[in-house]
Short mmCIF file of C-alpha atoms in Angstrom, two decimals:
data_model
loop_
_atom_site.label_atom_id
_atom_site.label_comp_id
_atom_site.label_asym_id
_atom_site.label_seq_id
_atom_site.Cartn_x
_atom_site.Cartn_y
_atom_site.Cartn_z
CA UNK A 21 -29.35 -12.82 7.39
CA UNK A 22 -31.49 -11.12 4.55
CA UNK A 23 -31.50 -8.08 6.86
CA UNK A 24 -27.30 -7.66 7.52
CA UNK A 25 -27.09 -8.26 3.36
CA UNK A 26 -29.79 -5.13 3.38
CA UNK A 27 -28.40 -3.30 5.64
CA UNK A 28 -24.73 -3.31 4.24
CA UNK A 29 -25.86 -2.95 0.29
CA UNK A 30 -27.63 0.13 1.90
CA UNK A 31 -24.64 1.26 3.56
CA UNK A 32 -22.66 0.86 0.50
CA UNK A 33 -24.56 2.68 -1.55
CA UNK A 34 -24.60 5.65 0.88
CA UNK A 35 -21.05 4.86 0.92
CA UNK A 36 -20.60 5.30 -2.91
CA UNK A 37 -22.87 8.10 -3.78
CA UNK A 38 -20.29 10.19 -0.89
CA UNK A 39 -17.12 8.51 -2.58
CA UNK A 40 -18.29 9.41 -6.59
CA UNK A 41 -18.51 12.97 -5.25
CA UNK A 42 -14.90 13.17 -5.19
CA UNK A 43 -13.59 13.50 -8.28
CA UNK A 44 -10.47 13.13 -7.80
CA UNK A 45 -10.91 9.96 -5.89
CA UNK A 46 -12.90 8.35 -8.54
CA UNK A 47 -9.78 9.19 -11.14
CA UNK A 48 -7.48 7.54 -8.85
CA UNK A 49 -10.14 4.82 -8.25
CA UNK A 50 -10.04 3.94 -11.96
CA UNK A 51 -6.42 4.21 -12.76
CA UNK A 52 -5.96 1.80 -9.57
CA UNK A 53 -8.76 -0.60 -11.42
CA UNK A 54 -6.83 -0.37 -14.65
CA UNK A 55 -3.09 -0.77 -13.50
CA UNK A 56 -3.92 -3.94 -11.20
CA UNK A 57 -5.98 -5.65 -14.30
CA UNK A 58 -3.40 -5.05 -16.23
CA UNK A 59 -1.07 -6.44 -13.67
CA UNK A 60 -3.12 -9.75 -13.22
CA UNK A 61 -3.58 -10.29 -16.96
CA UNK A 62 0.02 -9.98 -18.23
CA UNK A 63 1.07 -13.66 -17.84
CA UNK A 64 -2.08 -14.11 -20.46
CA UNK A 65 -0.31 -12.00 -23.31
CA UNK A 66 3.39 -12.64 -22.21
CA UNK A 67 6.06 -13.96 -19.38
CA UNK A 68 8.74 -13.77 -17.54
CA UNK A 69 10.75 -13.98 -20.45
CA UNK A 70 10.50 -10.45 -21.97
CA UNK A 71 12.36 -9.58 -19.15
CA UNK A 72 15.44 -12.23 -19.78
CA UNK A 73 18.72 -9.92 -21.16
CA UNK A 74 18.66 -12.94 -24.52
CA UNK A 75 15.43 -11.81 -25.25
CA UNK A 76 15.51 -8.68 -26.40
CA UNK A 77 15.34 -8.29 -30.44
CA UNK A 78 15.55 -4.36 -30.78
CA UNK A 79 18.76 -2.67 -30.87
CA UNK A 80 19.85 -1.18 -27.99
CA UNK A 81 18.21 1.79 -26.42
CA UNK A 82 16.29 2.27 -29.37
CA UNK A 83 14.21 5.24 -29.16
CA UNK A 84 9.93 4.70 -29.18
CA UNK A 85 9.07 3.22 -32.70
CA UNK A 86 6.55 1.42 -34.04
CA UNK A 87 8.19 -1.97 -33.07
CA UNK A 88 8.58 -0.48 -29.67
CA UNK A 89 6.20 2.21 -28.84
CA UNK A 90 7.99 2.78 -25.83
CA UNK A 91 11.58 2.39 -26.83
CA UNK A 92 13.96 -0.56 -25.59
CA UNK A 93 16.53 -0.76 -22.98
CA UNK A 94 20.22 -1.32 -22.93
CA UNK A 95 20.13 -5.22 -24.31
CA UNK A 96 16.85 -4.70 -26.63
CA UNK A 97 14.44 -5.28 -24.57
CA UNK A 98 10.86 -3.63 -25.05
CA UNK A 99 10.36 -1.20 -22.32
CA UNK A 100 6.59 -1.77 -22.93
CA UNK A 101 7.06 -5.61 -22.19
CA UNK A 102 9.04 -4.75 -18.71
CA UNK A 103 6.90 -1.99 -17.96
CA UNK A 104 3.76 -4.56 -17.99
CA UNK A 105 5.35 -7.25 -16.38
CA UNK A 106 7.41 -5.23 -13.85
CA UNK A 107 3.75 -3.72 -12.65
CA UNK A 108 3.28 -7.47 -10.64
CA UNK A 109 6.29 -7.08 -8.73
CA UNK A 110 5.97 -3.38 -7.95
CA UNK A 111 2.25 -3.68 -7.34
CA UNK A 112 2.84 -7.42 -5.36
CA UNK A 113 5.36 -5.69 -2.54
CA UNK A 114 3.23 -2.72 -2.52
CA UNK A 115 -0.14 -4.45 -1.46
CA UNK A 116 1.40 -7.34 0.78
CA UNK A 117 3.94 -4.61 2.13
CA UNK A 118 0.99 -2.20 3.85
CA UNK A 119 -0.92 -5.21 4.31
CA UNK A 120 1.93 -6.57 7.13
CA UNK A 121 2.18 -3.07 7.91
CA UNK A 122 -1.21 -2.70 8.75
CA UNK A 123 -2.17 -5.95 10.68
CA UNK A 124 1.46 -5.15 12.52
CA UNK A 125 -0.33 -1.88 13.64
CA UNK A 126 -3.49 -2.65 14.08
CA UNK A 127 -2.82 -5.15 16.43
CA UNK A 128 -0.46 -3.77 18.47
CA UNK A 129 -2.02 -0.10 17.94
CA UNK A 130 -5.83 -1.81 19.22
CA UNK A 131 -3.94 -3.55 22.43
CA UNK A 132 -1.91 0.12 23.49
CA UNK A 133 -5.57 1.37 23.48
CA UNK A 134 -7.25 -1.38 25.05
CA UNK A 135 -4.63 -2.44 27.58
CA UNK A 136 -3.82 0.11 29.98
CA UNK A 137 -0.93 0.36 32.36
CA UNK A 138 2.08 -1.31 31.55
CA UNK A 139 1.36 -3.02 28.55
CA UNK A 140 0.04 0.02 26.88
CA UNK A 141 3.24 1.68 28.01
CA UNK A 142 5.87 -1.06 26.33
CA UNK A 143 4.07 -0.96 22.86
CA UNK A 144 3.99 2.71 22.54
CA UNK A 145 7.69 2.80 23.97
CA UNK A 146 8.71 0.80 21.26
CA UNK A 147 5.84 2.33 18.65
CA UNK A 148 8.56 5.23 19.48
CA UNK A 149 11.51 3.64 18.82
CA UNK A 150 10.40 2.54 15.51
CA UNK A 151 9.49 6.34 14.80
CA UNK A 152 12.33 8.00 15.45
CA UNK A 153 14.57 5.53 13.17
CA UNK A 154 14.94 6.66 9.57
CA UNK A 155 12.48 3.59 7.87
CA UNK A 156 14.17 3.65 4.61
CA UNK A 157 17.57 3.27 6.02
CA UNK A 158 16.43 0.86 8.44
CA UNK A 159 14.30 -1.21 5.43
CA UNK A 160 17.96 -1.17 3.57
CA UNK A 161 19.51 -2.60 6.16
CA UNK A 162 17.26 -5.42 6.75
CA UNK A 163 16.83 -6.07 3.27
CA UNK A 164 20.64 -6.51 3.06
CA UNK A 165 20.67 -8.94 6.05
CA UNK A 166 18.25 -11.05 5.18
CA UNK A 167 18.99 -11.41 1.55
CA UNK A 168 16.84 -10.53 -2.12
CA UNK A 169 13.92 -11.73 -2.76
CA UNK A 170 10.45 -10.45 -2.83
CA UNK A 171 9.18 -11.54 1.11
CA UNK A 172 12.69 -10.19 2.29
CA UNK A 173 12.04 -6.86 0.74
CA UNK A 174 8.00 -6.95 2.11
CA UNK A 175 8.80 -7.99 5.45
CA UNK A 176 11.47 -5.29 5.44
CA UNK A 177 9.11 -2.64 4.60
CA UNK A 178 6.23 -3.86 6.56
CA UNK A 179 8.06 -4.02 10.00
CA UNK A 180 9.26 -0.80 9.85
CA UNK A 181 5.97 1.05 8.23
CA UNK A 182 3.72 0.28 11.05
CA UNK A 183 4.22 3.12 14.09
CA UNK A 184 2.38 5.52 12.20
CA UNK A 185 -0.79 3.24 11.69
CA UNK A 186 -0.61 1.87 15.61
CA UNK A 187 -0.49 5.48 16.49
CA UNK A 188 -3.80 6.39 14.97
CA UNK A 189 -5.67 3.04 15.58
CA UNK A 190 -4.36 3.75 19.27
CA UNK A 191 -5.96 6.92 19.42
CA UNK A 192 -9.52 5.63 17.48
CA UNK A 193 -9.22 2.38 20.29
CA UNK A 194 -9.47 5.55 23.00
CA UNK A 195 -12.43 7.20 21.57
CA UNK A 196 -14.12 4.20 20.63
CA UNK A 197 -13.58 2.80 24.27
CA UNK A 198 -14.82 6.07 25.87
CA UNK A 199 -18.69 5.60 24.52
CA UNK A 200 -21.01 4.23 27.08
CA UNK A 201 -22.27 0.97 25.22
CA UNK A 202 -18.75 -0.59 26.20
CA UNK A 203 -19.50 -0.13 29.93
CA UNK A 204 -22.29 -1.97 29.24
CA UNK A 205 -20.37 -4.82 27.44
CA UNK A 206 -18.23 -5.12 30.24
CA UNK A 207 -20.91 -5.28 33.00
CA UNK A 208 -22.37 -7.94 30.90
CA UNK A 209 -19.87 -10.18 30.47
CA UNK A 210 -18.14 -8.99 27.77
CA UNK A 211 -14.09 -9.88 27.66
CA UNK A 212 -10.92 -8.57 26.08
CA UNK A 213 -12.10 -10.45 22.81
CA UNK A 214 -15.21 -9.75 22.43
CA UNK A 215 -14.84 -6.01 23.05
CA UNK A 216 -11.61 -5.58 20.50
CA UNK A 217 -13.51 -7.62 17.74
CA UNK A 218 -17.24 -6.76 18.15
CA UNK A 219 -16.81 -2.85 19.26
CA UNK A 220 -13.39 -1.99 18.21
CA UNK A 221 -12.39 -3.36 15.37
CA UNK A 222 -15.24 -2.49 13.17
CA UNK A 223 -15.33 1.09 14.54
CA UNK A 224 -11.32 1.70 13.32
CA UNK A 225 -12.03 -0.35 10.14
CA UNK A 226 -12.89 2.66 8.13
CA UNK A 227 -9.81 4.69 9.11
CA UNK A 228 -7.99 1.50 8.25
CA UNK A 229 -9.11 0.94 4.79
CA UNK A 230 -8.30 4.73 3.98
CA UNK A 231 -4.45 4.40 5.65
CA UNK A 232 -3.82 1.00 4.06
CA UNK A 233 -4.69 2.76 0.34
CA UNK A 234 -1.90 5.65 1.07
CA UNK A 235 0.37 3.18 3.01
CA UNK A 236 0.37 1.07 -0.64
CA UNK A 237 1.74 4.08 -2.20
CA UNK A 238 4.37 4.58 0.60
CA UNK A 239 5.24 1.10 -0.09
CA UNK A 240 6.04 0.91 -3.58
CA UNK A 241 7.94 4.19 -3.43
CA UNK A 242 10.39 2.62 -0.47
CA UNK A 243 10.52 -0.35 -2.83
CA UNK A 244 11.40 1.30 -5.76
CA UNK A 245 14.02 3.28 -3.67
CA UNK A 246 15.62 0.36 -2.03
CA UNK A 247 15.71 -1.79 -5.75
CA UNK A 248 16.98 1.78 -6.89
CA UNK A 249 19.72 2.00 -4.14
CA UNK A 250 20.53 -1.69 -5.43
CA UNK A 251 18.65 -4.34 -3.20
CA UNK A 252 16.09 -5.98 -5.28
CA UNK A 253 13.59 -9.04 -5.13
CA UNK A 254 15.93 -10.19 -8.59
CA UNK A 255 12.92 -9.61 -10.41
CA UNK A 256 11.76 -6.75 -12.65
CA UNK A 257 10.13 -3.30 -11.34
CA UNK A 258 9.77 -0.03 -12.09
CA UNK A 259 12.91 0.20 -9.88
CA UNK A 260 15.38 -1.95 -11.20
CA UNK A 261 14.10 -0.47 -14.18
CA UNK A 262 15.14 3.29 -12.84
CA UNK A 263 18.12 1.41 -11.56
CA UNK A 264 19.38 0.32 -14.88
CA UNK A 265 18.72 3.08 -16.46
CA UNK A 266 21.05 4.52 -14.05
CA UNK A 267 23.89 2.27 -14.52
CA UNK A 268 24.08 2.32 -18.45
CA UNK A 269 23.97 6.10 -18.40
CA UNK A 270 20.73 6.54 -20.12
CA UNK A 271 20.95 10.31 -19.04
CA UNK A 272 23.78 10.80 -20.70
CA UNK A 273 22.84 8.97 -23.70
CA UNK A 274 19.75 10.61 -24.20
CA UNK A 275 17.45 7.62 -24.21
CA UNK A 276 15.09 9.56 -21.76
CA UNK A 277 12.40 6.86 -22.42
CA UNK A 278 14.23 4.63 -20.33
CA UNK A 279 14.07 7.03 -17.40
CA UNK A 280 10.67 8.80 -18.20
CA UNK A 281 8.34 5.73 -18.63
CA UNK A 282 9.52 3.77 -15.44
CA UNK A 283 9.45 6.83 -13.78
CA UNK A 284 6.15 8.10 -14.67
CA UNK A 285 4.22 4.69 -14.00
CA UNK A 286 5.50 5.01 -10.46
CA UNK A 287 4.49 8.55 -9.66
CA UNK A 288 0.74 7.66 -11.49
CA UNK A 289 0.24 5.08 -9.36
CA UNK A 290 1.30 6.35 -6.44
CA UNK A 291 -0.73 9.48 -7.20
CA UNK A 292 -4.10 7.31 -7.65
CA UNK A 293 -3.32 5.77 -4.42
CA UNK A 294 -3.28 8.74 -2.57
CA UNK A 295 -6.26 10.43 -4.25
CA UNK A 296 -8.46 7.52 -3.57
CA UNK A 297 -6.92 7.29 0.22
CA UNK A 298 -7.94 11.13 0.89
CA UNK A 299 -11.04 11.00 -0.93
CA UNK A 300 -11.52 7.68 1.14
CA UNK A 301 -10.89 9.06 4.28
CA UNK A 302 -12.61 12.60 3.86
CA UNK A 303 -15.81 10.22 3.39
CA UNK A 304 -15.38 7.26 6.41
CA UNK A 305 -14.12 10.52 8.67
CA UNK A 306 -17.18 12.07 10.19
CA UNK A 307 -14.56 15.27 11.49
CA UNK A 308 -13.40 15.50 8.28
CA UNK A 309 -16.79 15.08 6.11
CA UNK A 310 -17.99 18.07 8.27
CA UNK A 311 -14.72 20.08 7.50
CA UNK A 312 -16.18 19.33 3.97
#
């Protein structure tokens, strides 16, 4: 046991001094670090009800002050407060969102590799199907169906996210398969289980971890689109914050705070995501750490 615990400390470590390397991936790295413990701190300082239309004490759209260092919105609400507590939601469908997506893809991307013949041929027919349908219209759609709320609006994103993933674990399943030590599995024993979990799975976890960290970004982009576009978990994000904005005419009242701060914390975010995901997968991709 002592030796596995060695083995993967010294793994991360080689892991680490390649990742630090990156510099841009270590400045998405740490605004990631900062934006989710701010997220999971917030109900410490405040709650739910800074975002409640009564509770607002500003006037409205009041530009930034020292009151409100980042203005208030159209009933008096600190943007700042919303901002903070509107991360959980936007950051919440983001992470659970590519995590369906990815265990939706990995599963059905490591049994189109695996399983040949037919059954390889029905998933990637329908991995197709999935891929030629416009996602965000298809997300709207579902999230209209099955109603608001926050697992509505993840399973809608999550089920039709996945192709691309299943594509590329498909493809690692192949090359993974191909090497001679599972032909010797095989001969020895070894069944469908055993080969997927012991051989294959660990060998496309790295590719994983770096897709789920730019699928997150994907994720809370299509959710601040579709709360945007007007279907919503009924709680506060940065979208129904952009969507707000939008329907009290903040543009044309020049309270550009309204727009600008929502608006900003979404592309940051988004932008650490995918910095860390390429700097992630320029260091778990051997083809690519040579192209380096």
């Amino acid at each position: 046991m002592s030796i596995a615990w060695t083995r993967r400390r010294l793994a991360f470590g080689r892991f680490w001094a390649s990742f630090r390397t990156h510099k841009a991936g270590v400045a998405g790295l740490i605004v990631l670090v900062v934006a989710v413990l701010l997220a999971l701190v917030a109900p410490l300082f405040i709650d739910a009800g800074v975002t409640n239309v009564v509770s607002g004490t500003g006037a409205k759209l009041a530009p930034p002050s020292l009151h409100d260092p980042l203005g208030t919105d159209e009933s008096g609400r600190s943007i700042l407060l919303m901002i903070w507590w509107g991360s959980r939601t936007s950051l919440l469908i983001g992470f659970l969102a590519a995590l369906l997506s990815m265990v939706i893809g990995t599963v059905l991307g490591i049994a189109a590799g695996h399983f040949r013949g037919w059954i390889s041929a029905i998933v990637m027919r329908i991995t197709d199907w999935f891929l030629v349908l416009p996602s965000l219209v298809t997300a709207l759609v579902l999230a209209a169906i099955l109603g608001g709320s926050t697992l509505t609006i993840i399973a809608a994103i999550g089920v039709t996210s996945w192709p691309s993933t299943a594509r590329l674990i498909r493809a690692q399943t192949l090359a993974v398969e191909a090497r001679p030590y599972i032909e010797r599995s095989q001969a020895l024993g070894g069944g469908h289980w055993h080969i997927t979990t012991r051989h294959v799975l660990p060998n496309v976890a790295p590719l994983l971890l770096a897709s789920t960290t730019l699928e997150v970004a994907s994720a809370i982009v299509t959710e601040s689109t579709l709360a945007f576009l007007g279907v919503s978990a009924n709680k506060t994000s940065w979208g129904t914050m952009l969507r707000g904005s939008y329907d009290w005419g903040a543009a044309t009242s020049g309270a550009w705070w309204y727009i600008l701060v929502p608006g900003l914390c979404i592309v940051t975010v988004v932008m650490a995501f995918t910095l860390c995901g390429r700097a992630l997968e320029t260091v778990l991709n051997p083809r690519l750490r040579r192209a380096v």
